[in-house]
Amino acid sequence: MLRKGMFISDRYEIIDKVGSGGMSDVYKAKCHKLNRYVAIKVLKPEFSEDKNFVSKFRVEAQSAAGLSHPNIVNVFDVGEDNGIYYIVMELIEGITLKKYIERKGKLPVKEAVSILIQVAQGIEAAHNNHIIHRDIKPQNIIISKEGKVKVTDFGIARAASTNTISSNAMGSVHYISPEQAKGGFIDEKSDIYSLGITLYEMVTGRLPFEGDSTVSIALQHVQNELPSPLIYVPDLPISVEKIIEKCTQKKPDRRYLKVSSLIADLKKSLISPDEDFVQMVTLDENGATRMISDEEVSQIRKESGFERQDIDIPVIGKDNELLDPDDDDDVVVNDDLEDELEDDDNPKLDKIIAIGGIVTAVVIVIIVAFVVISFAGNGCSGSSKKDKTTAETTLDAKHTKVPNVVGLTQDEAIEKLKAATLGYKVKEEYDNKIKEGYVISTSEDADTVVEKNTTITIVVSRGSKDVEVQDVAGKTKDEAKKILTDAGFKVKLEYKADNSVELDKVISTDPVAYTQAKYGDDITIYVSSGSDSTEVLVPKIVGMSTQDAAKASLEANGLKLGEVGEMYSDTYDKGKVAKQDVEANSKVPQGTTVNIWISKGPEEKPKVPNLVGRTEDEAKALLKANGLEAGEAKSEYSDSVTSGKIISQTVQADSTVEKGSKVGYTVSKGPKPAEKPAEPEPTTKTVKKNISRDNLNVPADITSGELVADIEVKYSNKTENYTQNLGNYEEFSTATINQTVDSKAKSATITVKLDGTVVYTCDVEYLN
């Protein structure tokens, strides 16, 4: 273990340890040559003399070193110093996507899609360089404090080729593709499957497949239908649901063929989330079932290096503890710095790979299961919304009966609905009588005849929920009712005479305040009816011809006339009672005050004034004086109307409108000025960059050689390359890279090499 203050290669000063993985530790360090902070991944001492581990460590460096993209963690340097093998990387201060999901639960759909677009862009850059990541998971995705998403850990990445089968490249079992779990051929579409599982976890807050062992989880990836994300997010937009479904098809050729196609659909889903635009690959319902031959099984075993059939191989871990190979813990991170950087190598998986046993078991068990599945019928891929058949049919071919699933568990209900060729959505509600996880009700009654594939909503109990009864004493009955209703209670009102509590204010509740009650329970609010007195019926006084008549009627019933207001009314003539604030025929305590409003007759509707020829300020003042508002103001050129005067209005003058209506208008900008001839667009641009010797990242063992700048210029439909010789490194001080290109160029990347070694690279996004 390195100590604080130690130097590697006389250049990198160790600041602190920030993470630990199965085969390496990660340190925060300072590069004194370039005066910047970096992250250094160092191979653990116990693996430094093992050629296999050193080779795997170097593969990560080689895989990532050639990648330069804003959504990939940059690798700056790689080397060895007195037996210490290390990789120098960009230091990202932030949090892994896994931790982010754990803290927030399921993410908002737009946020999840935006994150996956950035991840996919990084993976696309890797694919364009013929690199398959093979271990995409939230633990290997970092979100910086600025919100930038970066992919890291190319530790099991491989070049895409026909020899892509590798037992050592299994990745994390919760996210691996079916072909990866079987040790089969792996290409870009395997990464796309893992991207789909990652999106599933972001929007639902959970993994699609869980199990007691690595073997059981891997088997589910191969043979089980992916649980619909709608189970956990019923309002998930159809575009996102379909994107997940297409990414996670069991057969690779039914997924997106390229990450670029996935990115295009993700971007479209941000604009039109509820549009069904994802193009699914049509299933061949009449295709023949093909079984895996013994020769193919032997070939997979041979290419994967598997001949053993051990199922559970315990592995000795740190502190000589016995590790379960199925344990999914990935990283031990320093608690104080876990948000700065997280290295997510799987320590237990790495050691298991070194021993060479557990993956053998996974693949052999999966092969056996796959043969059984193939013999039984056509695959297991597809979603809950695809057409299904049933063994028994008592109705015509297009209809089925809704089974009775009330009282069953959610899983049991879903299975019965599937067996009846029905789709399903799950809605969760608290219920004090039905046990958590059991079905309360369904959207269609049992035995109802419906068309096959109809979606049935099942309401599943979340169990009972204890809620504290809030103190609402002294509040009005309406305030108290809203507070308790919002808390999830059913509210009943009861009036009680009380000499100490004001009329219509709350005396108390049952159950009393600060006690626990169940969500959905009945709560009784006791409301003061004033001092102990007789209750009387409120007469109907709306429509009475005069205020005096209303007052006489109230007093005859033991009530009092309160405030008298006025209001416009189209229903009641001027002078008649148009409204009372205590409803007629309601029971109230004797002596209650009733407020009334007298009709002013129909409100006179204003006429729209003529605005044409007036200034905008004059128009606004005129509209306000007539009880109207200024609407949208537009402007246009006019040869006949002076600039600043109104040309036209949206509502015709002298027409009658409702009070407060808006009237828009168009203001003249005067005559249209003569157009200036357009300046010719430049035909060329310049890629220009000044660099100095201090900008170069030259390994310590290289002291001379020719410096050559490669300039890659990108257009919308092509790429061009230029070369500029910068001279001998020993004599080099500063240089200006200057290349004239076509004006249609979009951006450029400058890479400086010293005898073939990359010592400097930068992106030029804005060309002069």
mmCIF file with all atom_site columns, C-alpha atoms in Angstrom, residues 580-669:
data_model
loop_
_atom_site.group_PDB
_atom_site.id
_atom_site.type_symbol
_atom_site.label_atom_id
_atom_site.label_alt_id
_atom_site.label_comp_id
_atom_site.label_asym_id
_atom_site.label_entity_id
_atom_site.label_seq_id
_atom_site.pdbx_PDB_ins_code
_atom_site.Cartn_x
_atom_site.Cartn_y
_atom_site.Cartn_z
_atom_site.occupancy
_atom_site.B_iso_or_equiv
_atom_site.pdbx_formal_charge
_atom_site.auth_seq_id
_atom_site.auth_comp_id
_atom_site.auth_asym_id
_atom_site.auth_atom_id
_atom_site.pdbx_PDB_model_num
ATOM 1  C CA . GLN A 1 580 ? -76.459 33.484 0.707   1.00 0.00 ? 580 GLN A CA 1
ATOM 2  C CA . ASP A 1 581 ? -73.333 32.036 2.373   1.00 0.00 ? 581 ASP A CA 1
ATOM 3  C CA . VAL A 1 582 ? -75.136 29.426 4.527   1.00 0.00 ? 582 VAL A CA 1
ATOM 4  C CA . GLU A 1 583 ? -76.876 26.802 2.446   1.00 0.00 ? 583 GLU A CA 1
ATOM 5  C CA . ALA A 1 584 ? -80.683 26.664 2.647   1.00 0.00 ? 584 ALA A CA 1
ATOM 6  C CA . ASN A 1 585 ? -82.211 23.793 4.701   1.00 0.00 ? 585 ASN A CA 1
ATOM 7  C CA . SER A 1 586 ? -78.946 23.204 6.597   1.00 0.00 ? 586 SER A CA 1
ATOM 8  C CA . LYS A 1 587 ? -79.086 22.890 10.399  1.00 0.00 ? 587 LYS A CA 1
ATOM 9  C CA . VAL A 1 588 ? -77.167 25.524 12.345  1.00 0.00 ? 588 VAL A CA 1
ATOM 10 C CA . PRO A 1 589 ? -77.211 26.784 15.920  1.00 0.00 ? 589 PRO A CA 1
ATOM 11 C CA . GLN A 1 590 ? -79.858 29.367 16.715  1.00 0.00 ? 590 GLN A CA 1
ATOM 12 C CA . GLY A 1 591 ? -78.439 32.888 16.377  1.00 0.00 ? 591 GLY A CA 1
ATOM 13 C CA . THR A 1 592 ? -76.084 32.020 13.485  1.00 0.00 ? 592 THR A CA 1
ATOM 14 C CA . THR A 1 593 ? -75.276 34.972 11.207  1.00 0.00 ? 593 THR A CA 1
ATOM 15 C CA . VAL A 1 594 ? -76.089 34.657 7.457   1.00 0.00 ? 594 VAL A CA 1
ATOM 16 C CA . ASN A 1 595 ? -74.417 36.957 4.906   1.00 0.00 ? 595 ASN A CA 1
ATOM 17 C CA . ILE A 1 596 ? -76.233 37.859 1.671   1.00 0.00 ? 596 ILE A CA 1
ATOM 18 C CA . TRP A 1 597 ? -75.512 39.529 -1.711  1.00 0.00 ? 597 TRP A CA 1
ATOM 19 C CA . ILE A 1 598 ? -78.017 41.724 -3.585  1.00 0.00 ? 598 ILE A CA 1
ATOM 20 C CA . SER A 1 599 ? -78.166 41.536 -7.384  1.00 0.00 ? 599 SER A CA 1
ATOM 21 C CA . LYS A 1 600 ? -76.995 44.537 -9.417  1.00 0.00 ? 600 LYS A CA 1
ATOM 22 C CA . GLY A 1 601 ? -78.544 42.976 -12.488 1.00 0.00 ? 601 GLY A CA 1
ATOM 23 C CA . PRO A 1 602 ? -76.559 41.751 -15.516 1.00 0.00 ? 602 PRO A CA 1
ATOM 24 C CA . GLU A 1 603 ? -73.124 43.254 -15.869 1.00 0.00 ? 603 GLU A CA 1
ATOM 25 C CA . GLU A 1 604 ? -72.966 45.709 -18.750 1.00 0.00 ? 604 GLU A CA 1
ATOM 26 C CA . LYS A 1 605 ? -70.549 44.416 -21.400 1.00 0.00 ? 605 LYS A CA 1
ATOM 27 C CA . PRO A 1 606 ? -68.042 46.915 -22.720 1.00 0.00 ? 606 PRO A CA 1
ATOM 28 C CA . LYS A 1 607 ? -67.615 47.889 -26.375 1.00 0.00 ? 607 LYS A CA 1
ATOM 29 C CA . VAL A 1 608 ? -64.227 47.606 -28.030 1.00 0.00 ? 608 VAL A CA 1
ATOM 30 C CA . PRO A 1 609 ? -62.797 51.057 -28.894 1.00 0.00 ? 609 PRO A CA 1
ATOM 31 C CA . ASN A 1 610 ? -61.180 51.857 -32.240 1.00 0.00 ? 610 ASN A CA 1
ATOM 32 C CA . LEU A 1 611 ? -57.388 51.642 -31.797 1.00 0.00 ? 611 LEU A CA 1
ATOM 33 C CA . VAL A 1 612 ? -56.290 52.169 -35.406 1.00 0.00 ? 612 VAL A CA 1
ATOM 34 C CA . GLY A 1 613 ? -54.099 55.253 -35.827 1.00 0.00 ? 613 GLY A CA 1
ATOM 35 C CA . ARG A 1 614 ? -53.325 55.542 -32.104 1.00 0.00 ? 614 ARG A CA 1
ATOM 36 C CA . THR A 1 615 ? -49.970 54.991 -30.377 1.00 0.00 ? 615 THR A CA 1
ATOM 37 C CA . GLU A 1 616 ? -49.489 51.881 -28.258 1.00 0.00 ? 616 GLU A CA 1
ATOM 38 C CA . ASP A 1 617 ? -49.642 53.872 -24.989 1.00 0.00 ? 617 ASP A CA 1
ATOM 39 C CA . GLU A 1 618 ? -52.884 55.557 -26.099 1.00 0.00 ? 618 GLU A CA 1
ATOM 40 C CA . ALA A 1 619 ? -54.367 52.172 -27.005 1.00 0.00 ? 619 ALA A CA 1
ATOM 41 C CA . LYS A 1 620 ? -53.507 50.639 -23.625 1.00 0.00 ? 620 LYS A CA 1
ATOM 42 C CA . ALA A 1 621 ? -55.034 53.560 -21.747 1.00 0.00 ? 621 ALA A CA 1
ATOM 43 C CA . LEU A 1 622 ? -58.205 53.438 -23.863 1.00 0.00 ? 622 LEU A CA 1
ATOM 44 C CA . LEU A 1 623 ? -58.645 49.694 -23.340 1.00 0.00 ? 623 LEU A CA 1
ATOM 45 C CA . LYS A 1 624 ? -58.163 50.023 -19.584 1.00 0.00 ? 624 LYS A CA 1
ATOM 46 C CA . ALA A 1 625 ? -60.737 52.808 -19.415 1.00 0.00 ? 625 ALA A CA 1
ATOM 47 C CA . ASN A 1 626 ? -63.268 50.461 -21.060 1.00 0.00 ? 626 ASN A CA 1
ATOM 48 C CA . GLY A 1 627 ? -62.586 47.542 -18.712 1.00 0.00 ? 627 GLY A CA 1
ATOM 49 C CA . LEU A 1 628 ? -60.461 45.660 -21.249 1.00 0.00 ? 628 LEU A CA 1
ATOM 50 C CA . GLU A 1 629 ? -56.838 44.510 -21.382 1.00 0.00 ? 629 GLU A CA 1
ATOM 51 C CA . ALA A 1 630 ? -54.140 44.840 -24.011 1.00 0.00 ? 630 ALA A CA 1
ATOM 52 C CA . GLY A 1 631 ? -53.447 41.532 -25.719 1.00 0.00 ? 631 GLY A CA 1
ATOM 53 C CA . GLU A 1 632 ? -50.553 40.439 -27.919 1.00 0.00 ? 632 GLU A CA 1
ATOM 54 C CA . ALA A 1 633 ? -48.742 43.293 -29.653 1.00 0.00 ? 633 ALA A CA 1
ATOM 55 C CA . LYS A 1 634 ? -47.238 42.547 -33.050 1.00 0.00 ? 634 LYS A CA 1
ATOM 56 C CA . SER A 1 635 ? -45.326 44.779 -35.440 1.00 0.00 ? 635 SER A CA 1
ATOM 57 C CA . GLU A 1 636 ? -44.878 44.934 -39.192 1.00 0.00 ? 636 GLU A CA 1
ATOM 58 C CA . TYR A 1 637 ? -43.639 47.293 -41.878 1.00 0.00 ? 637 TYR A CA 1
ATOM 59 C CA . SER A 1 638 ? -46.142 49.673 -43.480 1.00 0.00 ? 638 SER A CA 1
ATOM 60 C CA . ASP A 1 639 ? -45.810 52.239 -46.256 1.00 0.00 ? 639 ASP A CA 1
ATOM 61 C CA . SER A 1 640 ? -49.095 53.964 -45.339 1.00 0.00 ? 640 SER A CA 1
ATOM 62 C CA . VAL A 1 641 ? -49.087 54.125 -41.501 1.00 0.00 ? 641 VAL A CA 1
ATOM 63 C CA . THR A 1 642 ? -46.563 56.156 -39.524 1.00 0.00 ? 642 THR A CA 1
ATOM 64 C CA . SER A 1 643 ? -44.095 54.199 -37.419 1.00 0.00 ? 643 SER A CA 1
ATOM 65 C CA . GLY A 1 644 ? -45.396 53.659 -33.862 1.00 0.00 ? 644 GLY A CA 1
ATOM 66 C CA . LYS A 1 645 ? -49.084 53.921 -34.841 1.00 0.00 ? 645 LYS A CA 1
ATOM 67 C CA . ILE A 1 646 ? -51.508 50.985 -34.773 1.00 0.00 ? 646 ILE A CA 1
ATOM 68 C CA . ILE A 1 647 ? -52.344 49.428 -38.158 1.00 0.00 ? 647 ILE A CA 1
ATOM 69 C CA . SER A 1 648 ? -55.027 46.921 -37.078 1.00 0.00 ? 648 SER A CA 1
ATOM 70 C CA . GLN A 1 649 ? -56.630 45.222 -34.071 1.00 0.00 ? 649 GLN A CA 1
ATOM 71 C CA . THR A 1 650 ? -57.701 41.616 -33.363 1.00 0.00 ? 650 THR A CA 1
ATOM 72 C CA . VAL A 1 651 ? -61.260 42.473 -32.220 1.00 0.00 ? 651 VAL A CA 1
ATOM 73 C CA . GLN A 1 652 ? -63.414 44.719 -34.393 1.00 0.00 ? 652 GLN A CA 1
ATOM 74 C CA . ALA A 1 653 ? -64.201 48.186 -33.025 1.00 0.00 ? 653 ALA A CA 1
ATOM 75 C CA . ASP A 1 654 ? -67.682 48.699 -31.441 1.00 0.00 ? 654 ASP A CA 1
ATOM 76 C CA . SER A 1 655 ? -68.187 44.937 -30.904 1.00 0.00 ? 655 SER A CA 1
ATOM 77 C CA . THR A 1 656 ? -69.442 43.860 -27.442 1.00 0.00 ? 656 THR A CA 1
ATOM 78 C CA . VAL A 1 657 ? -67.195 41.563 -25.367 1.00 0.00 ? 657 VAL A CA 1
ATOM 79 C CA . GLU A 1 658 ? -66.886 40.297 -21.806 1.00 0.00 ? 658 GLU A CA 1
ATOM 80 C CA . LYS A 1 659 ? -65.293 42.602 -19.270 1.00 0.00 ? 659 LYS A CA 1
ATOM 81 C CA . GLY A 1 660 ? -61.563 41.926 -18.935 1.00 0.00 ? 660 GLY A CA 1
ATOM 82 C CA . SER A 1 661 ? -61.241 40.552 -22.483 1.00 0.00 ? 661 SER A CA 1
ATOM 83 C CA . LYS A 1 662 ? -57.911 41.017 -24.250 1.00 0.00 ? 662 LYS A CA 1
ATOM 84 C CA . VAL A 1 663 ? -57.598 42.941 -27.514 1.00 0.00 ? 663 VAL A CA 1
ATOM 85 C CA . GLY A 1 664 ? -54.434 42.500 -29.542 1.00 0.00 ? 664 GLY A CA 1
ATOM 86 C CA . TYR A 1 665 ? -53.080 44.888 -32.163 1.00 0.00 ? 665 TYR A CA 1
ATOM 87 C CA . THR A 1 666 ? -50.348 45.398 -34.781 1.00 0.00 ? 666 THR A CA 1
ATOM 88 C CA . VAL A 1 667 ? -48.021 48.427 -34.630 1.00 0.00 ? 667 VAL A CA 1
ATOM 89 C CA . SER A 1 668 ? -46.385 49.933 -37.712 1.00 0.00 ? 668 SER A CA 1
ATOM 90 C CA . LYS A 1 669 ? -42.606 49.861 -38.036 1.00 0.00 ? 669 LYS A CA 1
#
